[in-house]
């Protein structure tokens, strides 16, 4: 099945239009990002300044010169953001967040040096700098996200791309690239020698076979090519790269590396660039990284617990008044190293839930099949009125912050499982045992109950093998969006 093959002139006009629209993208895109970052830093400074003077009044009113406030501090941020390649290099949004985190940290350290050593302020405040560190990161990410969404909505600064290969790998990567606001790629069509993936064929025009690559590039004027054919033999791939590289600005290809964990892969060229060596690290084997993850989880959870404690009390009161029984439900789960622990949740079911479940599974074959497949029921009669809302919004999981403070769970990690689920993990259970289960994670931010069980296992394994503190931050960021949209929750 192949998609409709359009006139090459149409694709040429598309590329020409994009080039014309983005003629000065190299100048205006970074400029708009700089303005957004400048506004974000000012917002962070204003809020940090106001909160400091609100919370601390017995040590004098904090004063910072306007020149430092409106010029020096924003410039420090912008310089470090530039050094992290956040103005000119397209990258996935989670990598943008990682870069912002680094730049924010360096800017705060530089700001502390200037405030304390150079004495640019009449008084100094550790609280102000701590607040600026938090709000600086938050507002820069938020403003970047909003600006990128605007770019996507208006189709600004999109780069035309030719896709070579239309198999399952192409479908997955096209979907990922289109959903990632950090990569402004516009696919003009695909080349494929065999039957294309139905989804790729539905979305993109078929422009020919691999042998037509040079002609298609010349006729359309496209300057970026993505080769997504992992099964391509080495000689064929080499011929393609050598043929089209002189005609385009860049060629990217996906090598056939199976399902190996690639997020932390380092690439080193050997023999004067004629050979490539891949080095894959396991970050969670490092005691330093494990300590960093634990400290990050514990400190952030402690601050968050203090902030949301009134909200927790209101939910607890609602659960108490809605149905008889304890407010907190404790359920035995499997944690790090395979040890049991009690996972806390706001009670969302009636007190005799186990009895009702047994009766339901005995009477209803469909419900039994659903339970055996996912250990969940989409229409569970045991759920209370308050529990239905708490589950839909994932608020029932808030008490797990106390599991984090006790060192039994992490903010981000594999979803906590019960003992009966261990066989479903097979050989991947050792990956699960390496870390503490998380309140949120890849499964929770990728569709939750809409994802089948095998995919959940793969997500947990991928997370463990590709962990980084930056990816934890990204997953926390995604969690807010998923919870607000109530996607896949029941």
Coordinates of C-alpha atoms in Angstrom, one line a residue:
X1 CA 0.0 0.0 0.0
X2 CA 1.5 3.3 -1.0
X3 CA 0.3 6.8 -0.5
X4 CA -0.7 9.1 -3.3
X5 CA 2.3 10.2 -5.4
X6 CA 2.1 13.9 -5.9
X7 CA 3.8 16.1 -8.5
X8 CA 7.4 16.9 -7.4
X9 CA 6.7 20.5 -8.3
X10 CA 4.2 20.6 -5.4
X11 CA 6.8 19.4 -3.0
X12 CA 9.3 21.8 -4.4
X13 CA 6.9 24.6 -3.8
X14 CA 6.4 23.4 -0.2
X15 CA 10.1 23.5 0.4
X16 CA 10.5 26.8 -1.3
X17 CA 7.7 28.3 0.8
X18 CA 9.2 27.0 4.0
X19 CA 12.6 28.4 3.0
X20 CA 11.1 31.7 2.2
X21 CA 9.2 31.8 5.4
X22 CA 12.2 30.8 7.4
X23 CA 14.7 32.8 5.4
X24 CA 15.8 34.7 8.5
X25 CA 15.0 32.0 11.0
X26 CA 18.6 31.8 12.1
X27 CA 18.2 35.4 13.3
X28 CA 14.6 35.7 14.5
X29 CA 14.1 32.4 16.2
X30 CA 17.1 32.9 18.6
X31 CA 16.0 36.5 19.2
X32 CA 12.5 35.5 20.2
X33 CA 13.9 32.8 22.5
X34 CA 16.2 35.4 24.1
X35 CA 13.2 37.8 24.7
X36 CA 11.2 34.9 26.2
X37 CA 14.0 34.0 28.5
X38 CA 14.5 37.6 29.5
X39 CA 10.8 37.9 30.4
X40 CA 11.0 34.6 32.3
X41 CA 14.0 35.7 34.4
X42 CA 12.3 39.0 35.2
X43 CA 9.2 37.1 36.4
X44 CA 11.3 34.8 38.5
X45 CA 13.1 37.8 40.0
X46 CA 9.9 39.7 40.8
X47 CA 8.3 36.7 42.5
X48 CA 11.4 35.7 44.4
X49 CA 11.9 39.3 45.5
X50 CA 8.3 39.7 46.7
X51 CA 8.2 36.3 48.5
X52 CA 11.6 37.0 50.3
X53 CA 10.4 40.4 51.6
X54 CA 7.1 38.8 52.6
X55 CA 8.6 35.9 54.5
X56 CA 11.6 37.7 56.0
X57 CA 10.9 41.1 57.6
X58 CA 13.0 41.1 60.7
X59 CA 16.3 41.1 58.8
X60 CA 15.7 44.2 56.8
X61 CA 14.1 44.9 53.4
X62 CA 16.0 43.3 50.5
X63 CA 17.3 45.8 48.0
X64 CA 18.8 45.0 44.6
X65 CA 19.9 47.7 42.1
X66 CA 17.8 48.1 39.0
X67 CA 20.9 47.6 36.9
X68 CA 21.5 44.2 38.4
X69 CA 17.8 43.3 38.4
X70 CA 17.1 44.3 34.8
X71 CA 20.4 43.9 33.1
X72 CA 23.1 41.8 34.9
X73 CA 21.0 38.9 36.2
X74 CA 19.1 38.3 32.9
X75 CA 22.4 38.6 30.9
X76 CA 24.0 36.0 33.1
X77 CA 21.1 33.6 32.4
X78 CA 21.2 34.3 28.7
X79 CA 24.9 33.7 28.4
X80 CA 24.7 30.3 30.1
X81 CA 21.6 29.3 28.1
X82 CA 23.7 30.2 25.0
X83 CA 26.6 28.1 26.2
X84 CA 24.2 25.2 26.6
X85 CA 23.3 25.5 22.9
X86 CA 19.7 26.5 23.7
X87 CA 19.3 29.2 21.0
X88 CA 20.7 27.7 17.8
X89 CA 20.6 23.9 18.1
X90 CA 17.3 22.0 17.6
X91 CA 16.9 19.2 20.2
X92 CA 14.3 17.2 22.0
X93 CA 12.3 19.2 24.5
X94 CA 13.5 17.0 27.4
X95 CA 17.1 17.9 26.4
X96 CA 16.1 21.5 26.4
X97 CA 14.8 21.2 29.9
X98 CA 18.1 19.5 30.9
X99 CA 20.0 22.4 29.4
X100 CA 17.8 24.9 31.2
X101 CA 18.4 23.2 34.5
X102 CA 22.2 23.4 34.0
X103 CA 22.1 27.0 32.8
X104 CA 19.9 27.9 35.7
X105 CA 22.3 26.3 38.2
X106 CA 25.3 28.0 36.7
X107 CA 23.5 31.4 36.7
X108 CA 22.5 31.1 40.3
X109 CA 26.1 30.2 41.4
X110 CA 27.4 33.2 39.4
X111 CA 24.7 35.4 40.9
X112 CA 25.7 34.3 44.4
X113 CA 29.3 35.1 43.7
X114 CA 28.4 38.6 42.4
X115 CA 25.9 39.4 45.3
X116 CA 28.3 38.2 48.0
X117 CA 31.8 38.8 46.6
X118 CA 31.2 41.8 44.4
X119 CA 28.5 43.3 46.6
X120 CA 26.1 44.4 43.9
X121 CA 23.3 44.5 46.4
X122 CA 23.0 46.5 49.6
X123 CA 21.9 43.3 51.4
X124 CA 22.1 39.7 50.5
X125 CA 19.6 36.9 51.0
X126 CA 20.0 33.1 50.8
X127 CA 16.2 32.7 50.6
X128 CA 16.0 35.1 47.6
X129 CA 18.7 33.1 45.7
X130 CA 17.0 29.7 46.5
X131 CA 13.6 31.1 45.3
X132 CA 15.2 32.5 42.2
X133 CA 16.8 29.1 41.5
X134 CA 13.3 27.4 41.7
X135 CA 11.3 30.1 39.8
X136 CA 14.0 30.8 37.3
X137 CA 13.9 27.2 36.1
X138 CA 10.1 27.0 36.2
X139 CA 9.5 30.2 34.2
X140 CA 12.2 29.6 31.6
X141 CA 10.7 26.2 30.9
X142 CA 7.2 27.5 30.9
X143 CA 7.9 30.5 28.6
X144 CA 9.9 28.2 26.3
X145 CA 7.0 25.7 26.2
X146 CA 4.5 28.4 25.4
X147 CA 6.7 30.0 22.7
X148 CA 7.4 26.6 21.1
X149 CA 3.7 25.9 21.0
X150 CA 3.1 29.2 19.3
X151 CA 5.8 28.3 16.7
X152 CA 4.0 25.0 16.1
X153 CA 0.6 26.6 15.8
X154 CA 1.8 29.2 13.3
X155 CA 4.1 26.7 11.5
X156 CA 7.1 29.1 12.0
X157 CA 10.7 28.1 11.6
X158 CA 9.9 24.6 10.3
X159 CA 12.7 22.7 8.6
X160 CA 11.7 20.6 5.5
X161 CA 12.8 17.0 5.8
X162 CA 12.8 14.0 3.4
X163 CA 12.2 10.6 5.0
X164 CA 14.0 7.6 3.6
X165 CA 12.3 4.5 4.9
X166 CA 8.6 3.9 5.8
X167 CA 8.6 0.9 8.1
X168 CA 7.6 0.6 11.8
X169 CA 10.7 2.5 12.9
X170 CA 9.8 5.4 10.7
X171 CA 6.2 5.4 12.1
X172 CA 7.5 5.5 15.7
X173 CA 10.1 8.2 15.0
X174 CA 7.8 10.4 12.9
X175 CA 5.2 10.2 15.7
X176 CA 7.8 11.1 18.3
X177 CA 9.3 14.0 16.3
X178 CA 5.9 15.5 15.6
X179 CA 4.9 15.3 19.2
X180 CA 8.2 16.8 20.5
X181 CA 7.9 20.6 20.3
X182 CA 11.7 20.9 20.4
X183 CA 12.1 19.5 16.9
X184 CA 10.6 21.7 14.2
X185 CA 10.7 19.3 11.4
X186 CA 8.2 19.3 8.5
X187 CA 8.2 16.0 6.6
X188 CA 7.6 16.6 2.8
X189 CA 7.3 12.9 1.9
X190 CA 9.0 9.5 2.0
X191 CA 11.0 7.1 -0.1
X192 CA 10.5 3.3 0.2
X193 CA 11.5 0.3 -1.8
X194 CA 9.0 -2.1 -0.2
X195 CA 5.4 -1.9 1.1
X196 CA 5.3 1.1 3.5
X197 CA 3.8 1.2 7.0
X198 CA 0.1 2.0 6.6
X199 CA 0.3 5.0 9.1
X200 CA 3.3 6.5 7.3
X201 CA 1.6 6.1 3.9
X202 CA -1.5 7.7 5.3
X203 CA 0.2 10.8 6.6
X204 CA 2.9 11.4 4.0
X205 CA 3.2 11.4 0.1
X206 CA 5.2 8.6 -1.5
X207 CA 8.0 10.3 -3.6
X208 CA 9.7 7.2 -5.0
X209 CA 12.3 4.6 -4.1
X210 CA 15.7 4.8 -2.5
X211 CA 17.3 4.9 -6.0
X212 CA 15.3 8.1 -6.6
X213 CA 16.9 10.0 -3.7
X214 CA 19.2 12.2 -5.7
X215 CA 16.5 13.2 -8.2
X216 CA 14.0 13.9 -5.4
X217 CA 16.4 16.0 -3.5
X218 CA 17.3 18.0 -6.6
X219 CA 13.7 18.5 -7.7
X220 CA 12.3 19.4 -4.2
X221 CA 15.3 21.4 -2.9
X222 CA 15.1 19.7 0.5
X223 CA 18.3 20.1 2.6
X224 CA 17.8 17.6 5.4
X225 CA 17.3 13.8 5.1
X226 CA 16.4 11.2 7.7
X227 CA 17.3 7.6 6.8
X228 CA 15.0 5.4 9.0
X229 CA 15.7 1.9 7.7
X230 CA 17.5 0.0 10.4
X231 CA 17.4 -3.2 8.3
X232 CA 19.4 -1.6 5.5
X233 CA 22.7 -3.4 4.8
X234 CA 25.9 -1.5 5.4
X235 CA 27.0 -1.1 1.8
X236 CA 23.6 0.1 0.7
X237 CA 23.5 2.7 3.6
X238 CA 27.1 3.8 2.8
X239 CA 26.2 4.3 -0.9
X240 CA 23.1 6.4 0.0
X241 CA 25.1 8.6 2.4
X242 CA 27.9 9.2 -0.1
X243 CA 25.4 9.9 -2.9
X244 CA 23.2 12.5 -1.1
X245 CA 25.6 14.1 1.3
X246 CA 27.0 16.6 -1.2
X247 CA 23.4 17.7 -2.0
X248 CA 22.1 18.4 1.5
X249 CA 23.1 20.2 4.7
X250 CA 22.8 17.1 6.9
X251 CA 22.0 13.4 6.7
X252 CA 20.8 11.5 9.8
X253 CA 20.3 7.7 10.0
X254 CA 19.1 5.2 12.5
X255 CA 21.5 2.2 12.8
X256 CA 20.2 -1.3 13.6
X257 CA 21.0 -1.6 17.3
X258 CA 17.9 -3.6 18.3
X259 CA 16.4 -2.6 21.6
X260 CA 19.7 -1.7 23.3
X261 CA 19.5 1.2 25.9
X262 CA 20.8 4.2 23.9
X263 CA 19.9 7.3 25.9
X264 CA 23.3 7.4 27.7
X265 CA 25.3 6.2 24.7
X266 CA 28.6 8.0 23.9
X267 CA 29.9 7.8 20.4
X268 CA 33.6 7.9 19.7
X269 CA 35.2 7.8 16.2
X270 CA 38.3 5.6 15.7
X271 CA 40.8 5.0 13.0
X272 CA 40.6 8.7 11.8
X273 CA 36.8 8.5 11.6
X274 CA 36.5 5.2 9.7
X275 CA 35.1 3.3 12.7
X276 CA 32.7 4.1 15.4
X277 CA 32.7 2.8 19.0
X278 CA 29.5 3.0 21.1
X279 CA 29.9 3.2 24.8
X280 CA 26.8 2.6 26.9
X281 CA 26.8 3.6 30.6
X282 CA 24.5 2.3 33.3
X283 CA 24.0 5.4 35.4
X284 CA 22.1 3.7 38.2
X285 CA 25.2 1.5 38.9
X286 CA 26.9 4.6 40.2
X287 CA 26.5 5.2 43.9
X288 CA 26.9 8.9 43.3
X289 CA 23.9 8.9 40.9
X290 CA 21.8 6.8 43.3
X291 CA 22.6 9.3 46.1
X292 CA 21.8 12.2 43.7
X293 CA 18.4 10.7 42.8
X294 CA 17.6 10.1 46.5
X295 CA 18.5 13.6 47.6
X296 CA 16.6 15.1 44.7
X297 CA 13.5 13.1 45.5
X298 CA 13.6 13.6 49.3
X299 CA 14.3 17.4 49.2
X300 CA 11.7 18.1 46.5
X301 CA 9.1 15.9 48.3
X302 CA 9.7 17.6 51.6
X303 CA 9.1 21.0 50.2
X304 CA 6.1 19.8 48.2
X305 CA 4.6 18.1 51.3
X306 CA 4.8 21.3 53.3
X307 CA 3.2 23.3 50.4
X308 CA 0.2 20.9 49.8
X309 CA -0.5 19.9 53.4
X310 CA -3.7 22.0 53.6
X311 CA -4.9 20.3 50.4
X312 CA -4.1 16.9 51.8
X313 CA -6.2 17.6 54.9
X314 CA -9.2 18.7 52.7
X315 CA -9.0 15.4 50.7
X316 CA -8.7 13.4 53.9
X317 CA -11.8 15.0 55.3
X318 CA -13.8 14.3 52.1
X319 CA -12.8 10.6 52.1
X320 CA -13.7 10.4 55.8
X321 CA -17.2 11.9 55.2
X322 CA -17.9 10.1 51.9
X323 CA -17.8 6.4 53.2
X324 CA -17.0 4.5 56.3
X325 CA -13.5 3.1 56.7
X326 CA -9.9 4.3 57.1
X327 CA -8.8 7.4 55.2
X328 CA -5.5 5.9 54.1
X329 CA -5.4 2.6 52.3
X330 CA -2.2 0.5 52.6
X331 CA -1.4 -2.0 50.0
X332 CA 1.7 -4.3 49.9
X333 CA 3.9 -3.7 46.9
X334 CA 7.3 -4.7 45.7
X335 CA 10.1 -2.2 46.2
X336 CA 13.9 -2.0 45.6
X337 CA 15.8 -5.3 45.8
X338 CA 12.4 -7.1 45.8
X339 CA 11.5 -6.1 49.3
X340 CA 7.9 -5.6 50.4
X341 CA 6.6 -2.3 51.6
X342 CA 3.2 -0.8 52.2
X343 CA 2.2 1.8 49.5
X344 CA -0.1 4.5 50.8
X345 CA -3.1 5.9 48.9
X346 CA -6.2 7.7 49.8
X347 CA -8.9 5.0 50.1
X348 CA -10.9 5.0 46.9
X349 CA -12.9 1.7 47.5
X350 CA -15.3 0.4 49.9
X351 CA -13.9 -1.5 53.0
X352 CA -15.0 -4.9 51.7
X353 CA -13.4 -4.4 48.3
X354 CA -11.5 -7.8 48.3
X355 CA -14.7 -9.7 49.0
X356 CA -16.6 -7.8 46.2
X357 CA -13.8 -8.4 43.8
X358 CA -13.8 -12.1 44.4
X359 CA -17.5 -12.3 43.9
X360 CA -17.3 -10.2 40.7
X361 CA -14.6 -12.3 39.2
X362 CA -16.5 -15.5 39.9
X363 CA -19.7 -14.2 38.3
X364 CA -18.3 -12.1 35.4
X365 CA -15.9 -13.9 32.9
X366 CA -15.2 -10.6 31.0
X367 CA -14.2 -8.8 34.2
X368 CA -12.0 -11.8 35.2
X369 CA -10.3 -11.7 31.8
X370 CA -9.7 -7.9 32.1
X371 CA -8.3 -8.4 35.6
X372 CA -6.0 -11.2 34.6
X373 CA -4.7 -9.0 31.7
X374 CA -4.0 -5.7 33.5
X375 CA -4.8 -6.2 37.2
X376 CA -7.3 -3.3 36.8
X377 CA -11.0 -2.9 36.0
X378 CA -12.2 0.0 33.9
X379 CA -15.7 -0.1 35.5
X380 CA -14.9 -1.2 39.0
X381 CA -18.1 -1.4 41.2
X382 CA -16.0 -1.2 44.4
X383 CA -15.0 2.4 43.9
X384 CA -16.6 5.1 46.1
X385 CA -17.9 8.5 44.9
X386 CA -14.9 10.4 46.2
X387 CA -12.6 7.5 45.0
X388 CA -13.8 7.9 41.4
X389 CA -12.8 11.5 41.3
X390 CA -9.5 10.9 43.1
X391 CA -8.6 8.1 40.7
X392 CA -9.5 10.1 37.7
X393 CA -7.3 13.0 38.8
X394 CA -4.6 10.7 40.3
X395 CA -5.0 12.5 43.6
X396 CA -5.5 9.2 45.4
X397 CA -1.7 8.7 45.0
X398 CA -0.7 11.8 46.9
X399 CA 0.0 10.0 50.2
X400 CA 2.8 8.2 48.5
X401 CA 4.9 11.3 49.2
X402 CA 5.3 9.8 52.7
X403 CA 6.6 6.6 51.1
X404 CA 9.2 8.8 49.4
X405 CA 10.1 10.5 52.7
X406 CA 10.5 7.0 54.3
X407 CA 12.9 6.0 51.5
X408 CA 10.6 3.3 50.1
X409 CA 9.6 5.1 46.8
X410 CA 10.9 7.8 44.5
X411 CA 9.1 10.7 42.9
X412 CA 10.0 9.1 39.5
X413 CA 10.5 5.5 38.8
X414 CA 8.8 2.2 37.7
X415 CA 5.2 1.9 38.8
X416 CA 4.9 -0.1 42.1
X417 CA 3.8 -3.7 41.4
X418 CA 2.3 -6.4 43.5
X419 CA 3.9 -9.9 44.1
X420 CA 1.5 -11.5 41.6
X421 CA 2.9 -9.3 38.8
X422 CA 6.5 -10.3 39.2
X423 CA 6.3 -13.3 36.8
X424 CA 4.9 -10.9 34.1
X425 CA 8.3 -9.1 34.1
X426 CA 10.3 -12.2 33.3
X427 CA 14.0 -11.5 32.9
X428 CA 13.3 -7.7 33.2
X429 CA 12.4 -8.0 36.9
X430 CA 16.1 -7.4 37.8
X431 CA 15.8 -4.0 36.2
X432 CA 12.8 -3.3 38.4
X433 CA 14.7 -4.4 41.5
X434 CA 17.5 -1.9 40.9
X435 CA 15.5 1.2 41.8
X436 CA 12.7 2.4 44.1
X437 CA 9.3 2.4 42.4
X438 CA 8.0 5.9 41.6
X439 CA 4.9 8.0 42.2
X440 CA 5.1 8.9 38.5
X441 CA 7.1 7.6 35.6
X442 CA 7.0 6.7 31.9
X443 CA 3.9 4.6 32.2
X444 CA 2.0 7.2 34.1
X445 CA 2.9 9.9 31.6
X446 CA 2.3 7.8 28.4
X447 CA -1.3 6.8 28.6
X448 CA -1.4 4.9 31.9
X449 CA -4.2 2.4 31.8
X450 CA -4.4 2.8 28.0
X451 CA -1.0 1.1 27.7
X452 CA -1.0 -2.7 27.6
X453 CA 1.0 -4.7 30.1
X454 CA 4.0 -5.7 28.0
X455 CA 4.5 -2.0 27.0
X456 CA 4.5 -1.1 30.7
X457 CA 7.3 -3.6 31.4
X458 CA 9.3 -2.2 28.5
X459 CA 8.8 1.3 29.7
X460 CA 10.0 0.4 33.2
X461 CA 13.0 -1.4 31.8
X462 CA 13.9 1.5 29.5
X463 CA 13.6 4.0 32.3
X464 CA 16.0 2.1 34.6
X465 CA 18.6 1.5 31.9
X466 CA 18.5 5.1 30.5
X467 CA 18.0 7.1 33.8
X468 CA 19.2 10.6 34.1
X469 CA 18.2 13.4 36.5
X470 CA 17.1 15.5 33.6
X471 CA 14.7 12.8 32.4
X472 CA 13.2 12.7 35.9
X473 CA 12.6 16.4 35.7
X474 CA 10.9 16.0 32.3
X475 CA 8.6 13.2 33.5
X476 CA 7.6 15.4 36.5
X477 CA 6.8 18.2 34.0
X478 CA 4.8 15.8 31.8
X479 CA 2.9 14.5 34.9
X480 CA 1.1 17.8 35.4
X481 CA -0.2 17.7 31.8
X482 CA -1.3 14.1 32.0
X483 CA -3.1 14.7 35.4
X484 CA -4.9 17.8 34.0
X485 CA -6.0 15.9 30.9
X486 CA -7.1 12.8 33.0
X487 CA -5.6 10.7 30.2
X488 CA -5.8 6.9 30.7
X489 CA -6.8 7.1 34.4
X490 CA -9.5 5.0 36.0

